[in-house]
mmCIF file of C-alpha atoms in Angstrom:
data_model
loop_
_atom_site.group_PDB
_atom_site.id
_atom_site.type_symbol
_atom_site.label_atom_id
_atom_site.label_comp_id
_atom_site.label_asym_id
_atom_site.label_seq_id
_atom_site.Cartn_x
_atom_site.Cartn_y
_atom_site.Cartn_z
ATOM 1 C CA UNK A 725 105.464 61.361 37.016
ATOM 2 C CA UNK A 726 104.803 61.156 40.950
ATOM 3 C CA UNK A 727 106.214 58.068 42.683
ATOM 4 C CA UNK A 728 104.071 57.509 45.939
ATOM 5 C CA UNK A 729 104.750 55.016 48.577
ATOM 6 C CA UNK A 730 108.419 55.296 49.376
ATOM 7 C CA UNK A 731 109.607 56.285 52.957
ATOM 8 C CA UNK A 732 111.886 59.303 54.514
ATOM 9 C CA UNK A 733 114.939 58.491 55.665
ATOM 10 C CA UNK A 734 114.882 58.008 59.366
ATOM 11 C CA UNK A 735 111.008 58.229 60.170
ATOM 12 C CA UNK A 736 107.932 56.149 59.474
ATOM 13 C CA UNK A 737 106.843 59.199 56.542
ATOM 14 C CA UNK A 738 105.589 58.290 53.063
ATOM 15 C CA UNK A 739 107.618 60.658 50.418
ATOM 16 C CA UNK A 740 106.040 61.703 47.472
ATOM 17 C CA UNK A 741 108.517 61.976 44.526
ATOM 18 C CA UNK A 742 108.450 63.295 40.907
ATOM 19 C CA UNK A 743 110.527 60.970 38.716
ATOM 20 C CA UNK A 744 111.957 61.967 35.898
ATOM 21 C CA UNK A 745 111.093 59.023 33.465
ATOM 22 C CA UNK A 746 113.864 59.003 31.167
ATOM 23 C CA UNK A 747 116.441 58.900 34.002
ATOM 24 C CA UNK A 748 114.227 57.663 36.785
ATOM 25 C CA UNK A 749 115.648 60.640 39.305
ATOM 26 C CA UNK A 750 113.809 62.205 41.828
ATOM 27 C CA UNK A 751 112.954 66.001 40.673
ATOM 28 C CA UNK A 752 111.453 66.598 44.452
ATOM 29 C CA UNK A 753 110.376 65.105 46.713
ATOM 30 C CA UNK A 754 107.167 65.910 49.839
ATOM 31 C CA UNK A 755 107.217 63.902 53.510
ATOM 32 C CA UNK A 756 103.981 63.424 54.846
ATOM 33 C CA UNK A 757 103.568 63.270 58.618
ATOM 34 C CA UNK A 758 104.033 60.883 60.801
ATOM 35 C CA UNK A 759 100.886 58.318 60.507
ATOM 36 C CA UNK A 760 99.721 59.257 57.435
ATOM 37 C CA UNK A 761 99.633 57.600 53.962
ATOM 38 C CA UNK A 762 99.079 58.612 50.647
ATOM 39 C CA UNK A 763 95.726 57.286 49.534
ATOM 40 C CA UNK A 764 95.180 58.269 45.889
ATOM 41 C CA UNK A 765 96.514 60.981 43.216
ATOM 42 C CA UNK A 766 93.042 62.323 41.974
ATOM 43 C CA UNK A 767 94.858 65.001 39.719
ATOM 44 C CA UNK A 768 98.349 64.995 37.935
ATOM 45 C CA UNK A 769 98.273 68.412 36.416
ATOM 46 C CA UNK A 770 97.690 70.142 38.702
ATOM 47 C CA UNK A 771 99.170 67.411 41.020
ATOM 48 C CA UNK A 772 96.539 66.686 43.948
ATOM 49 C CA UNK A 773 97.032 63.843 46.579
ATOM 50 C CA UNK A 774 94.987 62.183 49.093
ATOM 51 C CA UNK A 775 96.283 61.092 52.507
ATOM 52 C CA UNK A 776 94.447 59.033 55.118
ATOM 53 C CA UNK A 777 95.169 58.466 58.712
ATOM 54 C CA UNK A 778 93.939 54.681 60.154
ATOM 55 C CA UNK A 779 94.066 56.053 63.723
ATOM 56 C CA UNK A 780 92.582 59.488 63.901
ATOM 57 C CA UNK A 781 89.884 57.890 60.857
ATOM 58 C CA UNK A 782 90.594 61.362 58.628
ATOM 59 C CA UNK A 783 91.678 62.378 55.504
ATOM 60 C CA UNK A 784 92.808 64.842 53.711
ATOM 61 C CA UNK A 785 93.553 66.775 50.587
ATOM 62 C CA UNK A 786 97.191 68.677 49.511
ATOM 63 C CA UNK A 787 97.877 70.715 45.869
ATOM 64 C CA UNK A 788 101.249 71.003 45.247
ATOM 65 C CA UNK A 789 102.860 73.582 42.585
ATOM 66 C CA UNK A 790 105.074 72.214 39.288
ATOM 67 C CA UNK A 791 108.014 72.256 41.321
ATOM 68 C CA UNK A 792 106.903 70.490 44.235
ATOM 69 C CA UNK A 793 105.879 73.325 46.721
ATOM 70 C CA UNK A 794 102.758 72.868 48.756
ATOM 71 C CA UNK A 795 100.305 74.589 47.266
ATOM 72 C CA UNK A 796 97.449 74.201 49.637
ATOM 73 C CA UNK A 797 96.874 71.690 52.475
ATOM 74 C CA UNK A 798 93.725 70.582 54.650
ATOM 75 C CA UNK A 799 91.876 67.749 56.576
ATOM 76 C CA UNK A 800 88.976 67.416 54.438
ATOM 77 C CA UNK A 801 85.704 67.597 56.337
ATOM 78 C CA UNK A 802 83.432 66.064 53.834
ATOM 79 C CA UNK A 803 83.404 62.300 53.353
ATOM 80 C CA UNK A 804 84.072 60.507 49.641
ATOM 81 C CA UNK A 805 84.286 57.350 47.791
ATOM 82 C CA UNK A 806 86.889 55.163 49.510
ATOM 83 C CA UNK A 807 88.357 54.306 46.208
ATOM 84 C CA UNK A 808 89.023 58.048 46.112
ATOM 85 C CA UNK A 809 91.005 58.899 49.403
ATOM 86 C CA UNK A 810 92.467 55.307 49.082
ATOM 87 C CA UNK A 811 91.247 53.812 53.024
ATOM 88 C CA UNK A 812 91.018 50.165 53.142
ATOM 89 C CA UNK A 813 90.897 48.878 50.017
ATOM 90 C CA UNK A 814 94.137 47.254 48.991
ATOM 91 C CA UNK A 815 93.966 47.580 46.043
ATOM 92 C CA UNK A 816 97.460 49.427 45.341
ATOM 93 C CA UNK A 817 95.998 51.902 42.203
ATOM 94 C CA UNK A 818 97.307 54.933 43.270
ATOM 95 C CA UNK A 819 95.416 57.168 40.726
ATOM 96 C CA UNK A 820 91.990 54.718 41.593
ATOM 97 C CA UNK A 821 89.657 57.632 42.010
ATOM 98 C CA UNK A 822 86.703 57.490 39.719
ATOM 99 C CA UNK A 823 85.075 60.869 40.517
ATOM 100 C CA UNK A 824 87.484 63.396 40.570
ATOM 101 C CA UNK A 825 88.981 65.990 37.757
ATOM 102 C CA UNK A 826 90.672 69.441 38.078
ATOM 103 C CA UNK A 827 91.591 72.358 36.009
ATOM 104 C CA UNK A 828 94.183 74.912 36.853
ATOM 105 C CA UNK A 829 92.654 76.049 40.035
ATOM 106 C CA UNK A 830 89.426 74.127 41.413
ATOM 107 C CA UNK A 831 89.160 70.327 41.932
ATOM 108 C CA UNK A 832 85.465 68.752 41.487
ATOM 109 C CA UNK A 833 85.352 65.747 43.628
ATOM 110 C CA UNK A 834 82.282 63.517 44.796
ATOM 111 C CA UNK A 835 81.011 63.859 48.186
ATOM 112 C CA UNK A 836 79.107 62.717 50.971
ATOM 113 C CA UNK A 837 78.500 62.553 54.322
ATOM 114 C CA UNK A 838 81.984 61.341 56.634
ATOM 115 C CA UNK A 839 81.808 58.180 57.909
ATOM 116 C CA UNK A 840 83.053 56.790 60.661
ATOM 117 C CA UNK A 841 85.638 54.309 58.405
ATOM 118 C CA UNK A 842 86.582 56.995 56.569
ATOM 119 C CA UNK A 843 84.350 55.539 53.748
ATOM 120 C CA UNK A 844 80.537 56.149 52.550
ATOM 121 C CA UNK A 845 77.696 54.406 50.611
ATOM 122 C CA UNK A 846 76.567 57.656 49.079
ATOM 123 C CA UNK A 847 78.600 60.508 47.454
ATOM 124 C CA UNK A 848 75.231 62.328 46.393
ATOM 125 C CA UNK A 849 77.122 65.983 45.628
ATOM 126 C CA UNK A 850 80.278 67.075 44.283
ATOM 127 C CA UNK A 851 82.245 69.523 45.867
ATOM 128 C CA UNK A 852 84.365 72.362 44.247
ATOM 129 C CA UNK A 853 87.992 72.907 46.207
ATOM 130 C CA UNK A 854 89.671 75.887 45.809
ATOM 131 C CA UNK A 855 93.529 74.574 44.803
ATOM 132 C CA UNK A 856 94.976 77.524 46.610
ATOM 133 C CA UNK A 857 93.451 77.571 49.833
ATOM 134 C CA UNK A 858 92.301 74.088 50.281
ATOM 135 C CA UNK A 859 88.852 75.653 50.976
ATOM 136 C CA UNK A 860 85.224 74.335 49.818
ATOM 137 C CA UNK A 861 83.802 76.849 47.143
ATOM 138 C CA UNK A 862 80.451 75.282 46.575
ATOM 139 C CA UNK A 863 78.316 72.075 47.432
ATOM 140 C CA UNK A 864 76.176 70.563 44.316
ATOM 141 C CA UNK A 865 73.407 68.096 45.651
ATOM 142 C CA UNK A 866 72.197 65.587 42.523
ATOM 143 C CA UNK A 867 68.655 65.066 42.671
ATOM 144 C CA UNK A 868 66.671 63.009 44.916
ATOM 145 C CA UNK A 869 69.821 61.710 46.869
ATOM 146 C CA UNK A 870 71.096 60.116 44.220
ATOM 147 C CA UNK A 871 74.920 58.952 43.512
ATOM 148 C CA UNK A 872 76.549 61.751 41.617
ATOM 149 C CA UNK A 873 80.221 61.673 39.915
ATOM 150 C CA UNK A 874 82.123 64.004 38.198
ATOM 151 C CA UNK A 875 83.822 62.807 34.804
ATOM 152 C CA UNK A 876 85.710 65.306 32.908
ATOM 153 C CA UNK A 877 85.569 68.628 32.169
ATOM 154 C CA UNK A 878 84.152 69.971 28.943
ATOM 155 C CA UNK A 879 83.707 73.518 27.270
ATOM 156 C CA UNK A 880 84.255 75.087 30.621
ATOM 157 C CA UNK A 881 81.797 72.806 32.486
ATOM 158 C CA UNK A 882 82.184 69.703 34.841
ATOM 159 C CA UNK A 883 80.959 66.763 32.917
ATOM 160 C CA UNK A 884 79.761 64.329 35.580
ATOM 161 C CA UNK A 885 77.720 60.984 35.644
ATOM 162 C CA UNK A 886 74.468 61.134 37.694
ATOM 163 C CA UNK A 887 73.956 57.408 38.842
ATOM 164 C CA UNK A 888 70.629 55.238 38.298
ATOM 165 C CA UNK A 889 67.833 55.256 41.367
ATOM 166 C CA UNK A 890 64.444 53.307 41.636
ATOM 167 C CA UNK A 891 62.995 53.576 38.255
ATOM 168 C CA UNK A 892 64.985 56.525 37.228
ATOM 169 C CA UNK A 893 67.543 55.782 34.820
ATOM 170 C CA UNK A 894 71.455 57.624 34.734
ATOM 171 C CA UNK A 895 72.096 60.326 33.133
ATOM 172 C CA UNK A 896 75.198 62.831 32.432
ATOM 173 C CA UNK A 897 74.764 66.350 33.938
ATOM 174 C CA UNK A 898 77.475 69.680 33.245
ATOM 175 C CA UNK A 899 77.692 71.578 36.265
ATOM 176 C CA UNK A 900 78.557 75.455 36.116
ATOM 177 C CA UNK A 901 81.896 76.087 37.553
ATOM 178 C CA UNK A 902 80.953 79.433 39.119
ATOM 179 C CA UNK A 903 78.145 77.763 41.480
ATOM 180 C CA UNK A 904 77.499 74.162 40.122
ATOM 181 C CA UNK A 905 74.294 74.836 38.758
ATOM 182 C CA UNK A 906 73.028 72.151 36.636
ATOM 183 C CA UNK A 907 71.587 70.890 33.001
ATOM 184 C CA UNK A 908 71.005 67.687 31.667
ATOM 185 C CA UNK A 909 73.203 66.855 28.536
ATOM 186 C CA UNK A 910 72.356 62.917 28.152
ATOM 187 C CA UNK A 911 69.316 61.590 29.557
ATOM 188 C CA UNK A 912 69.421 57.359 29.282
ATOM 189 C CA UNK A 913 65.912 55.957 28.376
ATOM 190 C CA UNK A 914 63.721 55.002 31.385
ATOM 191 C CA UNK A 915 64.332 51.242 29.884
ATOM 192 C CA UNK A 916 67.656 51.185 30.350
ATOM 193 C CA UNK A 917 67.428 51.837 34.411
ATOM 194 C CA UNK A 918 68.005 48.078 34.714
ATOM 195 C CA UNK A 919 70.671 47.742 32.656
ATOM 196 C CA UNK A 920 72.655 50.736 33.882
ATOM 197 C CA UNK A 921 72.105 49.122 37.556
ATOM 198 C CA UNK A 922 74.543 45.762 36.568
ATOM 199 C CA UNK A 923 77.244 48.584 36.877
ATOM 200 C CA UNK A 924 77.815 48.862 40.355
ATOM 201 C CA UNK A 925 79.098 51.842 41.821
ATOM 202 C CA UNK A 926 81.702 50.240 44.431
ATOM 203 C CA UNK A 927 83.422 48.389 41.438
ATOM 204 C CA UNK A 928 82.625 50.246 38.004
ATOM 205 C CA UNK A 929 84.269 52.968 35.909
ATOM 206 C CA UNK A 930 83.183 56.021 33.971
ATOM 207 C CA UNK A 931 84.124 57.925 31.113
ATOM 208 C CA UNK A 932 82.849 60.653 28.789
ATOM 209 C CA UNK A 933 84.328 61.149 25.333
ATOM 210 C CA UNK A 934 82.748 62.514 21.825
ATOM 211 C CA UNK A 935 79.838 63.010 23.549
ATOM 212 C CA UNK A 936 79.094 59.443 24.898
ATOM 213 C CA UNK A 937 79.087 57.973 28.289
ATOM 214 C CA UNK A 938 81.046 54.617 28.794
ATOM 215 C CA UNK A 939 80.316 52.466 32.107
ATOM 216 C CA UNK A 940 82.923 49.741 32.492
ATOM 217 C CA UNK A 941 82.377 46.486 35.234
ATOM 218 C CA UNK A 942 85.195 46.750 37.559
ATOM 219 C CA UNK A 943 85.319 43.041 37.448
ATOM 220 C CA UNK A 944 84.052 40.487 34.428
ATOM 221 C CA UNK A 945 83.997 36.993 34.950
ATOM 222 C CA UNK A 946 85.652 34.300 31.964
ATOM 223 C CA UNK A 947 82.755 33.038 29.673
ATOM 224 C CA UNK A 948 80.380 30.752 31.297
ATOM 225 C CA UNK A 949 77.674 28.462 29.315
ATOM 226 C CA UNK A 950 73.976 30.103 30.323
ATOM 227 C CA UNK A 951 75.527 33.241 31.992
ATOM 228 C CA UNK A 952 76.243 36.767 30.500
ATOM 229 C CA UNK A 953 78.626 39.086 32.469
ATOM 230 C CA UNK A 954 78.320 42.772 31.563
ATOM 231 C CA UNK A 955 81.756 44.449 30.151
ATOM 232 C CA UNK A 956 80.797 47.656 28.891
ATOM 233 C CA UNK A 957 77.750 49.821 28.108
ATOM 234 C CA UNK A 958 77.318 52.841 25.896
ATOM 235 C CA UNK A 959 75.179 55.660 25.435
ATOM 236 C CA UNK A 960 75.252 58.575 23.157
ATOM 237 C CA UNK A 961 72.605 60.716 21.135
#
């Protein structure tokens, strides 16, 4: 289980730690440099962590082995969700991403152009990392610009959530792993665009599982007389 957030002894470094929950001991344990902080865990298995720095406005991505090696390690030069490399937002949830999985080797993350805060309105691709070298394997654009997130991974595929735009309602896409090529598995009705839209991006969650797509609100409001607050939406074939 990794423990984020404590410092070195005698420098300003975040430690990452693996705790070993039935004795709460530290199995290993990773400094970070100087400035640096860990942002988010978007993978436990393989174990994947995001670090920001506030003052040089980067980020960046490092794999680490079972046993607490560094597996790879890079500045990423792509920009993502900020709830993803952790900038800014407060909010504490260390494993907060909600557009990243992995499998043994390659982590699928959602993209977009860097910004200047570190985060971005649009992640319109997802991006394949090579674990070992840190490197970019390939670049998937969604159509037409839109918002694009990757859920889970299924029958050797990347299961990921392509976001409603204009009249255009969501739908859930499988990307190839080899190049990222793309088919439709769940195509929402056209009349449930507006619907689909209540769930926005910068709070909600998604999830795939038995072949239905789950969008939760991020934030849903106690009962009010003449109001309805959306919870949670389904759709499956």
């Amino acid at each position: 289980m990794p423990r984020p957030g404590r410092r070195a002894p005698g420098a300003v470094r975040p430690l990452l730690e693996e705790v070993d929950p039935a004795t709460g001991a530290a199995k290993w344990g990773h400094a970070f440099g100087s400035g640096w902080t860990v942002g988010r865990i978007l993978s436990s298995d393989p174990l994947v962590a995001a670090a920001y720095h506030s003052g040089r406005k980067v980020w960046s991505l490092t794999a680490f082995t079972t046993d607490g090696k560094v597996r790879s390690h890079g500045e990423a030069p792509f920009g993502t969700d900020q709830r993803c490399n952790g900038w800014g937002d407060g909010s504490g949830d260390m494993g907060g991403c909600p557009a990243a999985v992995a499998d043994a080797d390659t982590l699928y993350l959602a993209g977009g152009a860097p910004g200047r805060e570190l985060g971005i309105d649009l992640t319109d691709h997802v991006i394949a990392v090579d674990l070992a070298t840190g490197k970019e394997k390939w670049r998937a654009n969604a159509p037409d610009g839109r918002r694009i997130w990757p859920m889970a991974l299924e029958g050797g595929k990347v299961v990921a959530y392509l976001w409603p735009e204009g009249k255009a309602a969501g739908a859930v896409v499988a990307l190839k792993p080899a190049d990222g090529a793309q088919e439709v598995l769940l195509q929402s009705p056209a009349g449930a665009a507006g619907a689909q839209k209540v769930f926005f991006p910068h709070g909600a969650r998604t999830a795939w599982a038995g072949g239905r797509l789950f969008l939760l609100n991020g934030r849903v409001k106690s009962p009010e007389p003449g109001l309805v607050h959306h919870a949670l939406l389904s759709f499956g074939k």
